[in-house]
Amino acid sequence: MVHKTIKGAIKEALQDLSKKLFLEFRHQLRDRREQPRVCLSDVEDKSVLEITDLLVSTFTEPKASEVTVDLLRQINCNNEADTLYSKTKACMDKGDPTFRKTLTGGLETKPSQEAKNYAASRLPLQAAVRRDPMKKPEEVEADAKARVVSEGGDPDNERLVLSRCMIQFGQYKGQTNKWLLENDLDYTAFILAQHEKQRQTTRDQSPLMANKDCLTRYAMAYREVEQEVRFQRAYNRSCESGPKGNALVGFGRFKSERLKDLYKSEDKDKIGYVDYLRGKRSTCDPGSKMDIAIKYILKRDQNVRTRRNRTQSTRY
């Protein structure tokens, strides 16, 4: 059964308790030490419906679910707690991603370890297995709705369904739109900026383009994604603006700096960052923004050494 509200799920959980266990539940609720607290008169001789209303009005629906699960565990009703957690988790999931943060609190755009592992696991499959035909948009949507229902969610929630639509292309094929935003925001922004440019010149309705349209509808509703796509556009323009040194760094603390400005800077932090990049040349992914930046730095280093050698040779 799909629960439309958290309140309904809490009510059903409490109705399943025996009179003795419901009495214990009320006592545990009264004895909570965390704020906000309830008093004896709030719970004494109250019915399931009245306690349900009290929980929701005191804690709000999402928090009421957490409190109820915790109290059920305290009276050793673990099965009831697990069932309520499962039902309310589906109620609370509206399809929104949880964006990762860096240690300093900024937005983490680099791929997670899970994303790296998944991409690596697909490499032998891509080489050995014939490419499967891409699903039509209606098939992708039907699969997503079935996935939502299996999780106890509402298949009429368009955003939730979009979050469960499967990616049909690239290194993360087989993962959902929501998973992609949570695990590799940099790749997401790259794909969306590229797709936006393609859409300016074509009305192609192939399964591939439709799948990217689906990702765009889902992802661009979030400010975090929109700002990364905006930066990706700026990065792409900078790469097309003449000498490579005019390109933006595109990643890390100095992502908005031009490569040539970063290299020439006399700021200690930037000098240290350039040295850090020199040390990463054997570990970065070929063709990545870091790889491009490192190659630029090493090329400039070579030019500096060449000029220095020429200057020394003219002295003798």
CSV table of C-alpha atoms in Angstrom, one decimal:
chain,number,residue,atom,x,y,z
A,1,MET,CA,0.0,0.0,0.0
A,2,VAL,CA,1.3,3.5,-0.9
A,3,HIS,CA,0.9,5.9,1.9
A,4,LYS,CA,0.1,9.5,0.9
A,5,THR,CA,1.1,11.0,4.2
A,6,ILE,CA,3.5,10.4,7.0
A,7,LYS,CA,0.7,11.0,9.5
A,8,GLY,CA,-1.3,8.1,8.1
A,9,ALA,CA,1.7,5.8,8.4
A,10,ILE,CA,2.3,6.8,12.0
A,11,LYS,CA,-1.4,6.3,12.9
A,12,GLU,CA,-1.3,2.7,11.4
A,13,ALA,CA,1.9,1.9,13.3
A,14,LEU,CA,0.3,2.9,16.6
A,15,GLN,CA,-2.9,1.1,15.8
A,16,ASP,CA,-0.9,-2.1,15.5
A,17,LEU,CA,0.3,-1.9,19.1
A,18,SER,CA,-1.4,-3.8,21.9
A,19,LYS,CA,-3.0,-1.7,24.7
A,20,LYS,CA,0.0,-2.5,26.9
A,21,LEU,CA,2.5,-1.4,24.3
A,22,PHE,CA,0.6,1.7,23.4
A,23,LEU,CA,0.6,2.7,27.1
A,24,GLU,CA,4.4,2.1,27.2
A,25,PHE,CA,4.7,4.3,24.0
A,26,ARG,CA,2.8,7.1,25.6
A,27,HIS,CA,5.0,6.9,28.8
A,28,GLN,CA,8.2,7.0,26.7
A,29,LEU,CA,6.8,10.0,24.7
A,30,ARG,CA,6.1,11.8,28.0
A,31,ASP,CA,9.6,11.0,29.4
A,32,ARG,CA,11.6,12.3,26.4
A,33,ARG,CA,14.3,14.6,27.5
A,34,GLU,CA,14.9,16.3,24.1
A,35,GLN,CA,13.1,19.5,23.1
A,36,PRO,CA,10.3,20.0,22.3
A,37,ARG,CA,8.8,18.0,25.2
A,38,VAL,CA,5.3,17.0,26.0
A,39,CYS,CA,3.7,16.9,29.5
A,40,LEU,CA,1.6,14.3,31.2
A,41,SER,CA,-1.7,15.9,30.4
A,42,ASP,CA,-0.8,15.8,26.7
A,43,VAL,CA,-0.6,12.0,26.6
A,44,GLU,CA,-2.7,10.6,29.6
A,45,ASP,CA,-5.7,8.6,28.4
A,46,LYS,CA,-5.3,9.8,24.9
A,47,SER,CA,-6.3,7.7,21.9
A,48,VAL,CA,-4.2,6.7,18.9
A,49,LEU,CA,-5.7,9.5,16.8
A,50,GLU,CA,-5.0,12.0,19.5
A,51,ILE,CA,-1.4,10.9,20.0
A,52,THR,CA,-0.9,10.9,16.3
A,53,ASP,CA,-2.1,14.5,16.1
A,54,LEU,CA,0.1,15.4,19.1
A,55,LEU,CA,3.2,14.0,17.4
A,56,VAL,CA,2.6,15.8,14.1
A,57,SER,CA,1.7,19.1,15.7
A,58,THR,CA,4.6,19.0,18.1
A,59,PHE,CA,7.4,17.8,15.9
A,60,THR,CA,6.1,18.3,12.2
A,61,GLU,CA,5.5,15.3,10.1
A,62,PRO,CA,9.1,14.3,9.1
A,63,LYS,CA,10.4,14.8,12.7
A,64,ALA,CA,7.3,13.0,14.1
A,65,SER,CA,8.3,10.0,12.0
A,66,GLU,CA,11.8,10.0,13.5
A,67,VAL,CA,10.5,10.4,17.0
A,68,THR,CA,8.0,7.6,16.6
A,69,VAL,CA,10.5,5.2,15.2
A,70,ASP,CA,12.9,5.9,18.1
A,71,LEU,CA,10.2,5.4,20.7
A,72,LEU,CA,9.1,2.2,19.1
A,73,ARG,CA,12.6,0.9,19.4
A,74,GLN,CA,12.8,1.9,23.0
A,75,ILE,CA,9.8,-0.3,23.8
A,76,ASN,CA,11.3,-3.2,21.7
A,77,CYS,CA,8.8,-2.9,18.9
A,78,ASN,CA,11.6,-3.2,16.3
A,79,ASN,CA,9.6,-4.8,13.5
A,80,GLU,CA,7.0,-2.0,13.8
A,81,ALA,CA,9.8,0.6,13.8
A,82,ASP,CA,11.4,-0.9,10.7
A,83,THR,CA,8.0,-1.0,8.9
A,84,LEU,CA,7.2,2.6,9.8
A,85,TYR,CA,10.7,3.8,8.7
A,86,SER,CA,10.3,2.1,5.4
A,87,LYS,CA,6.8,3.6,4.8
A,88,THR,CA,7.7,7.1,5.9
A,89,LYS,CA,11.0,7.1,4.0
A,90,ALA,CA,9.0,6.7,0.8
A,91,CYS,CA,6.6,9.5,1.9
A,92,MET,CA,9.5,11.9,2.5
A,93,ASP,CA,11.3,11.1,-0.7
A,94,LYS,CA,10.2,13.7,-3.2
A,95,GLY,CA,12.9,12.9,-5.6
A,96,ASP,CA,15.3,15.7,-4.6
A,97,PRO,CA,19.1,14.8,-4.6
A,98,THR,CA,21.4,15.3,-1.6
A,99,PHE,CA,24.3,17.2,-2.9
A,100,ARG,CA,27.7,16.3,-1.4
A,101,LYS,CA,29.8,18.9,0.4
A,102,THR,CA,33.6,19.4,0.6
A,103,LEU,CA,35.4,19.5,3.9
A,104,THR,CA,35.2,23.3,3.8
A,105,GLY,CA,31.4,23.2,3.2
A,106,GLY,CA,31.5,24.0,-0.5
A,107,LEU,CA,29.7,22.1,-3.2
A,108,GLU,CA,31.5,18.8,-4.1
A,109,THR,CA,31.5,18.4,-7.9
A,110,LYS,CA,34.2,15.7,-8.3
A,111,PRO,CA,33.0,12.1,-8.8
A,112,SER,CA,32.4,10.1,-5.6
A,113,GLN,CA,34.3,6.8,-5.0
A,114,GLU,CA,31.1,5.0,-5.8
A,115,ALA,CA,31.0,6.8,-9.2
A,116,LYS,CA,34.6,5.9,-9.9
A,117,ASN,CA,34.0,2.3,-9.1
A,118,TYR,CA,30.9,2.1,-11.2
A,119,ALA,CA,32.6,3.7,-14.2
A,120,ALA,CA,35.5,1.4,-13.9
A,121,SER,CA,33.3,-1.7,-13.7
A,122,ARG,CA,31.6,-0.7,-17.0
A,123,LEU,CA,34.8,-0.5,-19.0
A,124,PRO,CA,35.1,-4.3,-19.7
A,125,LEU,CA,31.4,-4.5,-20.4
A,126,GLN,CA,31.6,-1.7,-23.0
A,127,ALA,CA,34.5,-3.5,-24.7
A,128,ALA,CA,33.1,-7.0,-24.6
A,129,VAL,CA,29.3,-6.7,-24.9
A,130,ARG,CA,27.4,-5.6,-27.9
A,131,ARG,CA,25.7,-2.3,-27.3
A,132,ASP,CA,22.1,-2.8,-26.2
A,133,PRO,CA,19.4,-0.8,-28.0
A,134,MET,CA,18.3,2.3,-26.1
A,135,LYS,CA,14.9,2.3,-24.6
A,136,LYS,CA,12.2,4.6,-25.8
A,137,PRO,CA,11.2,7.5,-23.5
A,138,GLU,CA,7.9,5.9,-22.6
A,139,GLU,CA,9.7,2.7,-21.7
A,140,VAL,CA,12.2,4.7,-19.5
A,141,GLU,CA,9.2,6.4,-17.8
A,142,ALA,CA,7.3,3.2,-17.2
A,143,ASP,CA,10.4,1.6,-15.6
A,144,ALA,CA,10.8,4.6,-13.4
A,145,LYS,CA,7.2,4.5,-12.2
A,146,ALA,CA,7.5,0.8,-11.5
A,147,ARG,CA,10.6,1.5,-9.5
A,148,VAL,CA,8.8,4.3,-7.5
A,149,VAL,CA,5.9,1.9,-6.7
A,150,SER,CA,8.3,-0.8,-5.6
A,151,GLU,CA,9.8,1.6,-3.1
A,152,GLY,CA,6.4,2.6,-1.7
A,153,GLY,CA,6.4,6.0,-3.4
A,154,ASP,CA,3.8,7.9,-5.3
A,155,PRO,CA,4.0,7.2,-9.1
A,156,ASP,CA,1.9,10.4,-9.8
A,157,ASN,CA,4.8,12.5,-8.4
A,158,GLU,CA,6.4,13.7,-11.6
A,159,ARG,CA,9.7,14.8,-9.9
A,160,LEU,CA,10.0,11.6,-8.0
A,161,VAL,CA,9.5,9.6,-11.3
A,162,LEU,CA,12.1,11.8,-13.1
A,163,SER,CA,14.6,11.1,-10.3
A,164,ARG,CA,14.2,7.4,-10.9
A,165,CYS,CA,14.6,7.5,-14.7
A,166,MET,CA,17.6,5.5,-15.8
A,167,ILE,CA,20.5,7.0,-17.8
A,168,GLN,CA,20.8,5.4,-21.2
A,169,PHE,CA,24.2,6.5,-22.2
A,170,GLY,CA,27.8,7.0,-21.2
A,171,GLN,CA,29.9,5.8,-18.3
A,172,TYR,CA,27.0,5.8,-15.8
A,173,LYS,CA,24.5,4.0,-18.0
A,174,GLY,CA,22.0,2.1,-15.8
A,175,GLN,CA,22.1,4.6,-12.9
A,176,THR,CA,19.3,7.0,-12.1
A,177,ASN,CA,19.1,10.8,-12.7
A,178,LYS,CA,19.1,11.3,-8.9
A,179,TRP,CA,22.2,9.1,-8.4
A,180,LEU,CA,24.1,11.0,-11.1
A,181,LEU,CA,23.5,14.4,-9.4
A,182,GLU,CA,24.6,13.0,-6.1
A,183,ASN,CA,27.7,11.2,-7.3
A,184,ASP,CA,29.2,13.3,-10.2
A,185,LEU,CA,28.0,16.8,-10.6
A,186,ASP,CA,31.0,17.8,-12.8
A,187,TYR,CA,30.0,15.1,-15.4
A,188,THR,CA,26.4,16.2,-15.1
A,189,ALA,CA,27.2,19.8,-15.9
A,190,PHE,CA,29.4,18.7,-18.8
A,191,ILE,CA,26.6,16.6,-20.3
A,192,LEU,CA,23.9,19.3,-19.8
A,193,ALA,CA,26.0,22.1,-21.3
A,194,GLN,CA,26.9,19.9,-24.3
A,195,HIS,CA,23.2,18.9,-24.7
A,196,GLU,CA,22.0,22.4,-24.5
A,197,LYS,CA,24.3,23.4,-27.4
A,198,GLN,CA,23.1,20.4,-29.5
A,199,ARG,CA,19.5,21.4,-28.9
A,200,GLN,CA,20.2,24.8,-30.4
A,201,THR,CA,20.7,23.2,-33.8
A,202,THR,CA,18.5,20.1,-33.8
A,203,ARG,CA,15.1,18.9,-32.9
A,204,ASP,CA,16.2,15.3,-33.0
A,205,GLN,CA,13.8,13.0,-31.0
A,206,SER,CA,16.0,10.0,-30.9
A,207,PRO,CA,16.0,7.9,-27.6
A,208,LEU,CA,19.5,9.3,-26.8
A,209,MET,CA,18.4,13.0,-27.1
A,210,ALA,CA,15.1,12.2,-25.3
A,211,ASN,CA,17.0,10.7,-22.5
A,212,LYS,CA,19.2,13.8,-22.2
A,213,ASP,CA,16.1,15.9,-22.3
A,214,CYS,CA,14.8,13.9,-19.4
A,215,LEU,CA,18.0,14.5,-17.4
A,216,THR,CA,17.8,18.2,-18.2
A,217,ARG,CA,14.2,18.5,-17.0
A,218,TYR,CA,15.2,16.9,-13.7
A,219,ALA,CA,18.6,18.4,-13.1
A,220,MET,CA,18.1,22.1,-14.1
A,221,ALA,CA,15.4,22.6,-11.4
A,222,TYR,CA,18.3,22.7,-8.9
A,223,ARG,CA,20.3,25.9,-8.3
A,224,GLU,CA,23.4,23.9,-7.6
A,225,VAL,CA,23.2,22.2,-11.0
A,226,GLU,CA,22.3,25.4,-12.8
A,227,GLN,CA,25.3,27.3,-11.5
A,228,GLU,CA,27.7,24.4,-12.5
A,229,VAL,CA,26.2,24.3,-16.0
A,230,ARG,CA,26.6,28.1,-16.2
A,231,PHE,CA,30.3,27.7,-15.2
A,232,GLN,CA,30.7,24.8,-17.8
A,233,ARG,CA,29.4,27.1,-20.5
A,234,ALA,CA,32.0,29.7,-19.5
A,235,TYR,CA,34.7,27.1,-19.4
A,236,ASN,CA,33.8,25.9,-22.9
A,237,ARG,CA,33.8,29.5,-24.2
A,238,SER,CA,37.2,30.1,-22.6
A,239,CYS,CA,38.7,27.0,-24.3
A,240,GLU,CA,37.5,28.3,-27.7
A,241,SER,CA,38.9,31.8,-27.2
A,242,GLY,CA,42.4,31.4,-28.7
A,243,PRO,CA,45.6,30.4,-26.9
A,244,LYS,CA,45.2,27.7,-24.3
A,245,GLY,CA,46.3,30.0,-21.6
A,246,ASN,CA,43.1,31.9,-22.0
A,247,ALA,CA,41.1,28.8,-20.9
A,248,LEU,CA,39.8,28.7,-17.3
A,249,VAL,CA,41.3,26.2,-14.9
A,250,GLY,CA,37.9,24.7,-14.6
A,251,PHE,CA,38.3,22.8,-11.3
A,252,GLY,CA,39.5,23.2,-7.7
A,253,ARG,CA,40.0,26.3,-5.6
A,254,PHE,CA,41.0,28.5,-8.6
A,255,LYS,CA,38.5,27.1,-11.1
A,256,SER,CA,37.6,30.6,-12.4
A,257,GLU,CA,41.2,31.7,-13.0
A,258,ARG,CA,42.7,31.7,-16.4
A,259,LEU,CA,45.5,29.2,-16.8
A,260,LYS,CA,48.0,31.8,-17.8
A,261,ASP,CA,47.1,34.0,-14.8
A,262,LEU,CA,47.4,31.1,-12.4
A,263,TYR,CA,50.8,30.2,-13.8
A,264,LYS,CA,52.2,33.7,-13.6
A,265,SER,CA,50.7,34.6,-10.2
A,266,GLU,CA,53.0,35.6,-7.4
A,267,ASP,CA,50.4,34.8,-4.8
A,268,LYS,CA,51.8,32.1,-2.4
A,269,ASP,CA,48.6,30.0,-2.5
A,270,LYS,CA,48.5,30.0,-6.3
A,271,ILE,CA,52.2,29.2,-6.6
A,272,GLY,CA,51.6,26.3,-4.2
A,273,TYR,CA,48.6,25.1,-6.2
A,274,VAL,CA,50.7,25.1,-9.4
A,275,ASP,CA,53.3,23.0,-7.7
A,276,TYR,CA,50.6,20.6,-6.4
A,277,LEU,CA,49.4,20.2,-10.0
A,278,ARG,CA,52.9,19.4,-11.2
A,279,GLY,CA,52.9,16.5,-8.8
A,280,LYS,CA,49.6,15.1,-10.0
A,281,ARG,CA,50.7,14.6,-13.7
A,282,SER,CA,50.9,10.8,-13.4
A,283,THR,CA,47.6,10.3,-11.5
A,284,CYS,CA,45.0,12.4,-13.3
A,285,ASP,CA,42.6,11.1,-16.0
A,286,PRO,CA,43.7,11.7,-19.6
A,287,GLY,CA,41.7,14.5,-21.2
A,288,SER,CA,40.3,15.8,-17.9
A,289,LYS,CA,40.4,19.5,-17.0
A,290,MET,CA,43.2,18.7,-14.6
A,291,ASP,CA,45.1,16.9,-17.4
A,292,ILE,CA,44.7,19.9,-19.6
A,293,ALA,CA,45.9,22.3,-16.9
A,294,ILE,CA,48.9,20.1,-16.1
A,295,LYS,CA,50.0,19.9,-19.7
A,296,TYR,CA,49.8,23.7,-20.0
A,297,ILE,CA,51.9,24.1,-16.9
A,298,LEU,CA,54.5,21.6,-18.0
A,299,LYS,CA,54.6,23.2,-21.4
A,300,ARG,CA,55.2,26.6,-19.8
A,301,ASP,CA,57.9,25.1,-17.6
A,302,GLN,CA,59.6,23.7,-20.7
A,303,ASN,CA,59.5,27.1,-22.4
A,304,VAL,CA,61.0,28.8,-19.4
A,305,ARG,CA,63.8,26.2,-19.3
A,306,THR,CA,64.4,26.7,-23.0
A,307,ARG,CA,64.6,30.5,-22.7
A,308,ARG,CA,66.9,30.1,-19.7
A,309,ASN,CA,69.3,27.8,-21.5
A,310,ARG,CA,69.4,30.1,-24.5
A,311,THR,CA,70.2,33.1,-22.3
A,312,GLN,CA,73.0,31.1,-20.6
A,313,SER,CA,74.5,30.0,-23.9
A,314,THR,CA,74.7,33.6,-25.2
A,315,ARG,CA,76.8,34.5,-22.2
A,316,TYR,CA,79.6,32.2,-23.1
